[in-house]
Amino acid sequence: MSKVLLVHAKGGPPLGHVLSRTAARAEVHLLALSALPPGVARSARELCASIVTPADAERSDLVSLIVSRAEGMDADAVLTFSEYAVVAVAEACEVLGLKGAGGAAALARDKRLMRRTWREHRLPQPEFRAVDTEADLHEAAAALPFPLLLKAAWSAGSTAHQIIRAPHELSAAWHRSRQVMAESAQLGYAELHVAEAQGHFVVERIVTGTASDWFDEPGWGDYVSVEGVVADGTFHPVCVSGRMPTVEPFTERAGITPALLSQEAQDRVVALAREAVDALGLRDCGTHTEIKLGADGSMWLIETAARFGGAMTVPQIEDVFGLDLVGMLVDHLVGRPVQWPGQALTPAQARGAAGSLVVLAVDGRGEAWGDRKVWDFPVVAKDVPLSRGSELSVVAESSLADGSVVPVYDPAAGANTMAALCLLSATDARTVLRDFETLVDALPQVLPAAWPEEVSA
């Protein structure tokens, strides 16, 4: 049986989903760079041939650690689904002579390099500048029109994103973003291989999205993501996921599979994603490409990742299209033949729809809740009216325990202040969207109020 070294860190699809699909294809050895979620630890012991949690001293050279572990178990493949370990695993695979994202993996991780590469290929994207110091930020602001978006070059989950509307906001934004990145690192949401990554940023011009030119009904966000895979250097699009509007500055609230685009619109979106992925030169990995949608058919690339989409994107695709992307990627990496979709799958090929909602303490207008609440999923499941046939569940390993106080939403911290991740399946994507709107509006009404002593604790 083939042997796979799975490198686990925070972020990406739920570990329980990844482990079960990987173990069905190969003997799994887990290298745990982050603590295992409590609800997954037992199943991990049952599914994995070994679990290694390295000491802090061993993590100083992550590539060597991965290589040593892979050689010790004679691994046929090494993979990760975490944004923060993508580069280290890619470099380790290069050393080991195994299939992986390749030497260009950093181009799909460092937003400075990514945008420079796309600029060289004349691909549409917001005008930008790389920023490594506060002086760089002031210099960039003198060249770009306000408002601007400051974002960390190696972040994920909209962490450290800030809108800057005027010159007098530059210094405060710079210091706050650096503070958020340091706080994220303490929580385990930080690049694991590049030591200086916390200090790298980009600032870009904010482009105006227009969802109404792309979708037939209101409520959709003005960007989509193309989910896919690169196998032996060839990009295979799988499907397009839609979004609800973001919460300011640009924190994602919900992803929905599939996106209800017309065939012509989906073809154009997928064609741009193909150009973006091809420009980066990836070899063997999942991909997740986000694209901003503008008026009159205009589009801008936001980013491409050399891994599958996070949250519940992968389980949603399996539920809706019947594709086990984790298992298929494992098969490819160990040398088995895989039949990838010939073209991106469409809403007409979907069996229902699915979506994942990040629970943030803001209402449908993006306004903060009036008072503090306690997360209680049984109450939500009982009291929020959803459409007939819709099924709502909570992703326990990505959520606070019932009874926890919901964090105050912090625009700069993005998804770091989420309370829970919910999964919904329904008859079609429109129903998922409407049910999520209902859920967002209902949460501050149905969740129990937090007692003052709970808030102060």
Coordinates of C-alpha atoms in Angstrom, one line a residue:
M1 CA 0.0 0.0 0.0
S2 CA 1.3 3.5 -0.8
K3 CA 2.6 5.6 2.0
V4 CA 1.7 9.3 2.4
L5 CA 3.1 11.8 4.8
L6 CA 0.4 14.3 5.6
V7 CA 1.7 17.6 7.0
H8 CA -1.0 19.2 9.2
A9 CA -1.2 22.8 10.2
K10 CA -4.0 25.2 10.8
G11 CA -6.2 26.3 7.9
G12 CA -7.5 24.4 4.9
P13 CA -10.3 21.8 4.8
P14 CA -11.3 20.1 8.1
L15 CA -8.7 17.6 9.2
G16 CA -11.3 14.9 9.8
H17 CA -12.4 15.1 6.2
V18 CA -8.8 15.1 4.9
L19 CA -7.7 12.2 7.0
S20 CA -10.6 9.9 6.1
R21 CA -10.2 10.5 2.4
T22 CA -6.4 10.1 2.5
A23 CA -6.6 6.9 4.6
A24 CA -8.9 5.4 2.1
R25 CA -6.2 5.7 -0.6
A26 CA -2.9 5.1 1.3
E27 CA -1.2 4.4 4.6
V28 CA -1.2 7.8 6.4
H29 CA 1.6 9.1 8.5
L30 CA 0.7 12.5 10.2
L31 CA 3.3 15.2 10.9
A32 CA 1.3 17.5 13.2
L33 CA 2.7 21.1 13.2
S34 CA -0.5 22.2 14.9
A35 CA -2.5 20.6 17.7
L36 CA -5.1 18.2 16.5
P37 CA -8.7 19.4 17.0
P38 CA -10.1 17.6 20.1
G39 CA -12.9 16.0 18.1
V40 CA -10.4 14.6 15.6
A41 CA -7.7 13.2 17.8
R42 CA -9.3 9.8 18.4
S43 CA -10.1 9.2 14.7
A44 CA -6.6 10.3 13.8
R45 CA -5.1 7.6 16.0
E46 CA -7.3 5.0 14.3
L47 CA -6.7 6.2 10.8
C48 CA -2.9 7.0 10.9
A49 CA -0.1 4.5 11.0
S50 CA 1.9 7.1 13.0
I51 CA 1.5 10.6 14.4
V52 CA 4.5 12.7 15.1
T53 CA 4.4 16.1 16.9
P54 CA 7.9 17.7 16.5
A55 CA 9.5 19.7 19.3
D56 CA 10.0 23.4 18.8
A57 CA 13.7 22.9 18.1
E58 CA 13.0 20.6 15.2
R59 CA 10.8 23.2 13.5
S60 CA 13.6 25.6 12.9
D61 CA 14.4 23.9 9.6
L62 CA 10.9 22.7 8.5
V63 CA 12.0 21.5 5.1
S64 CA 14.7 19.2 6.6
L65 CA 12.2 18.0 9.2
I66 CA 9.7 17.0 6.5
V67 CA 12.4 15.4 4.3
S68 CA 13.8 13.4 7.3
R69 CA 10.3 12.2 8.3
A70 CA 9.4 11.2 4.7
E71 CA 12.7 9.4 4.2
G72 CA 12.3 7.6 7.5
M73 CA 8.9 6.1 6.4
D74 CA 9.8 5.7 2.7
A75 CA 6.9 8.0 1.7
D76 CA 5.5 7.8 -1.8
A77 CA 4.0 11.3 -1.5
V78 CA 4.0 14.3 0.8
L79 CA 1.2 16.7 0.9
T80 CA -0.5 19.4 3.0
F81 CA -3.8 21.3 2.8
S82 CA -2.7 24.2 4.9
E83 CA -1.7 27.5 3.3
Y84 CA 1.0 28.0 6.0
A85 CA 2.9 24.8 5.1
V86 CA 2.5 24.9 1.3
V87 CA 6.0 26.3 0.5
A88 CA 7.8 24.0 3.0
V89 CA 6.1 20.9 1.6
A90 CA 6.8 21.9 -2.0
E91 CA 10.5 22.4 -1.3
A92 CA 10.7 19.1 0.6
C93 CA 9.1 17.3 -2.4
E94 CA 11.8 18.9 -4.6
V95 CA 14.5 17.5 -2.4
L96 CA 12.8 14.1 -2.2
G97 CA 12.1 13.9 -6.0
L98 CA 8.4 13.5 -5.3
K99 CA 5.4 15.2 -7.1
G100 CA 4.5 18.5 -5.6
A101 CA 3.6 22.1 -6.3
G102 CA 7.2 22.7 -7.5
G103 CA 9.8 25.3 -7.1
A104 CA 7.4 28.0 -8.1
A105 CA 5.1 27.4 -5.0
A106 CA 6.2 30.6 -3.4
L107 CA 4.7 32.5 -6.3
A108 CA 1.3 31.2 -5.2
R109 CA 1.9 32.1 -1.5
D110 CA 3.8 35.5 -1.5
K111 CA 1.3 38.1 -2.8
R112 CA 4.2 40.3 -3.8
L113 CA 5.7 37.7 -6.1
M114 CA 2.3 36.6 -7.3
R115 CA 1.3 40.0 -8.5
R116 CA 4.7 40.7 -10.1
T117 CA 4.4 37.5 -12.1
W118 CA 0.9 38.4 -13.2
R119 CA 2.1 41.9 -14.2
E120 CA 4.8 40.3 -16.3
H121 CA 2.1 38.3 -18.1
R122 CA -0.1 41.3 -18.5
L123 CA -3.0 39.8 -16.6
P124 CA -5.7 42.0 -15.1
Q125 CA -5.3 42.8 -11.4
P126 CA -5.5 45.9 -9.2
E127 CA -2.6 48.3 -9.4
F128 CA -0.3 47.5 -6.4
R129 CA 3.0 48.1 -4.7
A130 CA 5.1 45.8 -2.5
V131 CA 5.5 47.2 1.1
D132 CA 8.1 46.1 3.6
T133 CA 8.4 49.3 5.7
E134 CA 6.2 52.1 6.8
A135 CA 8.2 54.4 4.5
D136 CA 7.4 52.0 1.6
L137 CA 3.7 52.4 2.5
H138 CA 3.9 56.2 2.4
E139 CA 5.8 56.1 -0.9
A140 CA 3.2 53.7 -2.4
A141 CA 0.3 55.9 -1.2
A142 CA 1.8 58.9 -3.1
A143 CA 1.7 56.9 -6.3
L144 CA -1.7 55.1 -6.0
P145 CA -5.2 56.7 -5.7
F146 CA -7.2 56.4 -2.5
P147 CA -8.9 54.3 -1.1
L148 CA -6.2 51.7 -0.8
L149 CA -6.2 48.1 0.6
L150 CA -3.3 47.1 2.8
K151 CA -2.9 43.3 3.1
A152 CA -0.2 41.0 4.5
A153 CA 1.7 39.2 1.7
W154 CA 1.6 35.8 3.4
S155 CA -1.7 35.9 5.3
A156 CA -4.9 34.0 4.8
G157 CA -8.5 34.5 5.8
S158 CA -8.4 38.3 5.2
T159 CA -6.1 38.7 8.2
A160 CA -4.5 42.1 8.5
H161 CA -6.6 43.6 5.7
Q162 CA -7.2 47.3 6.1
I163 CA -8.9 49.9 4.0
I164 CA -6.9 53.2 4.0
R165 CA -9.0 56.2 2.9
A166 CA -6.7 59.1 3.4
P167 CA -3.0 59.8 4.0
H168 CA -3.4 60.5 7.7
E169 CA -4.5 56.9 8.2
L170 CA -1.3 55.3 6.8
S171 CA 0.8 55.1 10.0
A172 CA -2.0 53.7 12.2
A173 CA -2.9 51.1 9.5
W174 CA 0.7 50.0 9.2
H175 CA 1.2 49.5 12.9
R176 CA -2.2 47.8 13.4
S177 CA -1.6 45.3 10.5
R178 CA 1.8 44.4 11.9
Q179 CA 0.2 43.9 15.4
V180 CA -2.5 41.6 13.9
M181 CA 0.1 39.5 12.1
A182 CA 2.0 39.0 15.4
E183 CA -1.3 38.1 17.2
S184 CA -2.1 35.6 14.4
A185 CA 1.2 34.0 14.8
Q186 CA 0.5 33.4 18.4
L187 CA -2.8 31.7 17.4
G188 CA -0.9 29.5 14.9
Y189 CA -2.2 31.3 11.8
A190 CA 1.1 32.3 10.2
E191 CA 3.6 31.2 7.6
L192 CA 5.7 28.3 9.0
H193 CA 8.7 28.3 6.7
V194 CA 9.6 31.9 5.9
A195 CA 10.8 33.6 9.1
E196 CA 10.4 37.2 7.9
A197 CA 7.0 36.7 6.3
Q198 CA 5.1 38.7 9.0
G199 CA 6.8 41.9 7.8
H200 CA 5.9 41.6 4.1
F201 CA 2.8 43.5 2.8
V202 CA 1.2 44.7 -0.4
V203 CA -0.9 47.8 -0.9
E204 CA -3.3 48.0 -3.8
R205 CA -5.9 50.1 -5.4
I206 CA -9.4 49.1 -4.6
V207 CA -11.4 48.2 -7.7
T208 CA -15.1 48.4 -7.8
G209 CA -17.0 45.1 -8.1
T210 CA -20.4 44.7 -9.7
A211 CA -22.2 41.5 -8.9
S212 CA -25.4 42.6 -10.7
D213 CA -23.7 42.3 -14.1
W214 CA -22.9 38.6 -13.5
F215 CA -25.8 37.2 -11.5
D216 CA -29.5 37.2 -12.2
E217 CA -30.7 37.8 -8.6
P218 CA -29.4 40.0 -5.8
G219 CA -27.5 38.8 -2.8
W220 CA -24.4 37.4 -4.4
G221 CA -20.9 38.9 -3.7
D222 CA -18.9 40.5 -6.4
Y223 CA -16.2 37.8 -6.6
V224 CA -16.0 34.1 -7.2
S225 CA -13.3 31.4 -6.9
V226 CA -12.3 28.8 -9.4
E227 CA -11.5 25.5 -7.8
G228 CA -9.1 23.2 -9.6
V229 CA -6.0 21.1 -9.7
V230 CA -2.7 21.1 -11.5
A231 CA -1.5 17.6 -12.6
D232 CA 1.9 17.2 -14.3
G233 CA 1.8 21.0 -15.1
T234 CA -1.7 21.0 -16.7
F235 CA -4.5 23.0 -15.1
H236 CA -7.8 21.2 -14.7
P237 CA -10.7 23.4 -13.5
V238 CA -13.2 21.7 -11.4
C239 CA -16.0 24.2 -10.7
V240 CA -16.7 27.8 -9.7
S241 CA -17.9 28.8 -6.2
G242 CA -19.9 31.9 -5.5
R243 CA -19.9 34.2 -2.4
M244 CA -22.0 36.3 -0.3
P245 CA -20.8 39.9 0.0
T246 CA -17.8 40.4 2.2
V247 CA -17.8 42.1 5.6
E248 CA -15.7 45.3 5.6
P249 CA -12.9 45.4 4.9
F250 CA -13.0 42.2 2.8
T251 CA -13.6 39.4 5.2
E252 CA -15.3 36.4 3.6
R253 CA -18.7 35.5 5.1
A254 CA -19.8 32.5 3.0
G255 CA -18.9 30.4 0.0
I256 CA -21.5 28.6 -2.1
T257 CA -21.1 25.7 -4.6
P258 CA -21.9 26.1 -7.4
A259 CA -21.9 29.8 -8.4
L260 CA -25.0 30.6 -10.5
L261 CA -23.2 32.0 -13.5
S262 CA -24.3 31.7 -17.1
Q263 CA -22.2 29.3 -19.2
E264 CA -20.6 32.2 -21.1
A265 CA -19.7 34.0 -17.9
Q266 CA -18.3 30.8 -16.3
D267 CA -16.2 30.1 -19.4
R268 CA -14.7 33.6 -19.2
V269 CA -13.9 33.3 -15.5
V270 CA -12.3 29.9 -15.9
A271 CA -10.2 31.1 -18.8
L272 CA -8.8 33.9 -16.7
A273 CA -8.1 31.4 -13.8
R274 CA -6.3 29.2 -16.3
E275 CA -4.0 32.1 -17.3
A276 CA -3.3 32.9 -13.7
V277 CA -2.4 29.4 -12.7
D278 CA -0.3 28.8 -15.9
A279 CA 1.6 32.0 -15.3
L280 CA 2.7 30.8 -11.8
G281 CA 4.2 27.6 -13.2
L282 CA 2.7 25.1 -10.7
R283 CA 3.2 21.4 -11.2
D284 CA 1.1 19.1 -9.0
C285 CA -1.3 20.5 -6.4
G286 CA -4.8 21.7 -5.8
T287 CA -5.6 25.3 -6.8
H288 CA -8.0 28.0 -5.6
T289 CA -8.2 31.2 -7.7
E290 CA -10.2 34.2 -6.6
I291 CA -11.5 36.7 -9.2
K292 CA -13.2 40.0 -8.7
L293 CA -16.2 40.7 -11.0
G294 CA -16.7 44.2 -12.5
A295 CA -19.1 46.0 -14.7
D296 CA -19.3 45.3 -18.4
G297 CA -17.5 41.9 -18.1
S298 CA -14.4 43.3 -16.5
M299 CA -12.4 41.0 -14.1
W300 CA -9.4 41.3 -11.8
L301 CA -7.3 38.6 -10.3
I302 CA -7.3 38.6 -6.5
E303 CA -5.1 35.6 -5.7
T304 CA -4.2 32.0 -6.5
A305 CA -3.3 29.4 -3.9
A306 CA -1.3 26.2 -4.5
R307 CA -3.8 24.2 -2.5
F308 CA -7.5 23.5 -2.4
G309 CA -9.9 26.1 -1.1
G310 CA -10.2 26.3 2.7
A311 CA -13.3 26.1 5.0
M312 CA -15.7 23.6 3.6
T313 CA -15.0 24.1 -0.1
V314 CA -13.7 20.6 -0.7
P315 CA -16.6 18.8 1.2
Q316 CA -19.0 21.0 -0.7
I317 CA -17.6 19.9 -4.0
E318 CA -17.9 16.3 -2.9
D319 CA -21.5 16.8 -1.8
V320 CA -22.6 18.6 -4.9
F321 CA -20.5 17.0 -7.7
G322 CA -19.5 13.7 -6.2
L323 CA -15.8 14.4 -6.6
D324 CA -13.5 13.3 -3.8
L325 CA -10.7 15.9 -4.5
V326 CA -8.6 14.8 -1.6
G327 CA -8.6 11.2 -2.7
M328 CA -8.1 12.1 -6.3
L329 CA -5.0 14.2 -5.5
V330 CA -3.6 11.4 -3.3
D331 CA -4.0 9.0 -6.2
H332 CA -2.2 11.3 -8.6
L333 CA 0.7 12.0 -6.2
V334 CA 1.4 8.3 -5.7
G335 CA 1.2 7.6 -9.4
R336 CA -2.2 6.2 -10.0
P337 CA -4.3 7.4 -13.0
V338 CA -6.9 10.0 -12.3
Q339 CA -9.8 11.1 -14.5
W340 CA -10.0 14.9 -13.9
P341 CA -13.1 16.8 -15.2
G342 CA -12.7 17.7 -18.9
Q343 CA -14.0 21.2 -18.1
A344 CA -15.3 23.1 -15.2
L345 CA -18.5 21.5 -13.9
T346 CA -21.7 23.7 -14.2
P347 CA -24.8 24.3 -12.0
A348 CA -26.7 22.0 -14.5
Q349 CA -24.4 19.1 -13.4
A350 CA -24.9 19.7 -9.7
R351 CA -27.0 17.6 -7.5
G352 CA -28.3 20.3 -5.2
A353 CA -26.0 22.9 -3.7
A354 CA -23.9 23.4 -0.5
G355 CA -22.4 26.4 1.3
S356 CA -20.3 27.2 4.3
L357 CA -21.0 30.3 6.5
V358 CA -18.5 31.9 8.8
V359 CA -20.3 33.2 11.9
L360 CA -19.2 36.7 12.7
A361 CA -20.8 39.2 15.1
V362 CA -22.1 41.4 12.4
D363 CA -25.5 41.6 10.8
G364 CA -26.4 41.5 7.1
R365 CA -25.5 45.2 6.6
G366 CA -22.1 44.6 8.2
E367 CA -23.0 46.4 11.4
A368 CA -21.8 45.0 14.8
W369 CA -24.3 43.2 16.9
G370 CA -25.9 45.4 19.6
D371 CA -24.8 43.2 22.5
R372 CA -22.6 40.2 23.2
K373 CA -24.0 36.7 22.5
V374 CA -23.1 33.1 23.4
W375 CA -22.6 30.6 20.7
D376 CA -25.2 27.8 20.9
F377 CA -25.7 25.7 17.8
P378 CA -28.6 23.6 19.1
V379 CA -30.5 26.9 19.6
V380 CA -29.7 28.0 16.1
A381 CA -30.7 24.7 14.6
K382 CA -34.0 24.8 16.4
D383 CA -35.0 28.4 16.1
V384 CA -33.8 29.6 12.7
P385 CA -36.4 28.9 10.0
L386 CA -34.8 27.4 6.9
S387 CA -36.2 26.2 3.5
R388 CA -37.8 22.8 3.2
G389 CA -35.1 20.2 2.4
S390 CA -32.3 22.4 3.7
E391 CA -29.9 20.8 6.3
L392 CA -27.7 22.8 8.6
S393 CA -24.8 21.5 10.6
V394 CA -21.8 22.9 12.5
V395 CA -18.2 22.1 11.7
A396 CA -17.1 21.4 15.3
E397 CA -13.3 21.5 14.7
S398 CA -13.6 25.0 13.2
S399 CA -16.0 26.4 15.8
L400 CA -16.1 27.5 19.4
A401 CA -17.7 25.1 21.9
D402 CA -21.4 25.8 22.7
G403 CA -21.5 28.2 25.6
S404 CA -18.5 30.3 24.4
V405 CA -18.9 34.0 24.1
V406 CA -19.0 35.2 20.4
P407 CA -15.9 37.4 19.8
V408 CA -16.4 41.0 18.8
Y409 CA -15.7 41.4 15.1
D410 CA -12.4 43.0 14.4
P411 CA -12.1 44.2 10.8
A412 CA -8.3 44.1 10.9
A413 CA -8.3 40.5 12.3
G414 CA -10.8 39.1 9.8
A415 CA -11.6 35.5 10.3
N416 CA -9.5 35.4 13.5
T417 CA -12.7 36.7 15.2
M418 CA -15.1 34.0 13.9
A419 CA -17.3 32.1 16.3
A420 CA -18.2 29.1 14.2
L421 CA -18.3 27.6 10.7
C422 CA -21.7 26.2 9.5
L423 CA -22.4 23.9 6.6
L424 CA -25.7 24.0 4.7
S425 CA -27.0 21.7 2.0
A426 CA -30.1 22.6 -0.1
T427 CA -31.9 21.9 -3.3
D428 CA -30.1 24.6 -5.2
A429 CA -27.7 27.5 -4.8
R430 CA -30.4 30.1 -4.7
T431 CA -31.8 28.4 -1.6
V432 CA -28.4 28.2 0.1
L433 CA -28.0 32.0 -0.5
R434 CA -31.5 32.8 0.9
D435 CA -31.1 30.5 3.9
F436 CA -27.8 32.1 4.7
E437 CA -29.3 35.6 4.6
T438 CA -32.0 34.3 6.9
L439 CA -29.4 32.8 9.2
V440 CA -27.3 36.0 9.3
D441 CA -30.3 38.1 10.2
A442 CA -31.6 35.6 12.8
L443 CA -28.3 34.9 14.8
P444 CA -28.3 38.1 17.0
Q445 CA -32.0 37.4 17.7
V446 CA -31.9 33.7 18.7
L447 CA -28.5 33.4 20.3
P448 CA -28.5 33.8 24.1
A449 CA -27.2 37.0 25.6
A450 CA -23.9 36.8 27.4
W451 CA -23.8 37.6 31.1
P452 CA -21.5 40.4 32.1
E453 CA -19.2 38.1 34.0
E454 CA -18.8 35.9 30.8
V455 CA -17.8 38.9 28.7
S456 CA -15.3 40.2 31.3
A457 CA -13.8 36.7 31.6

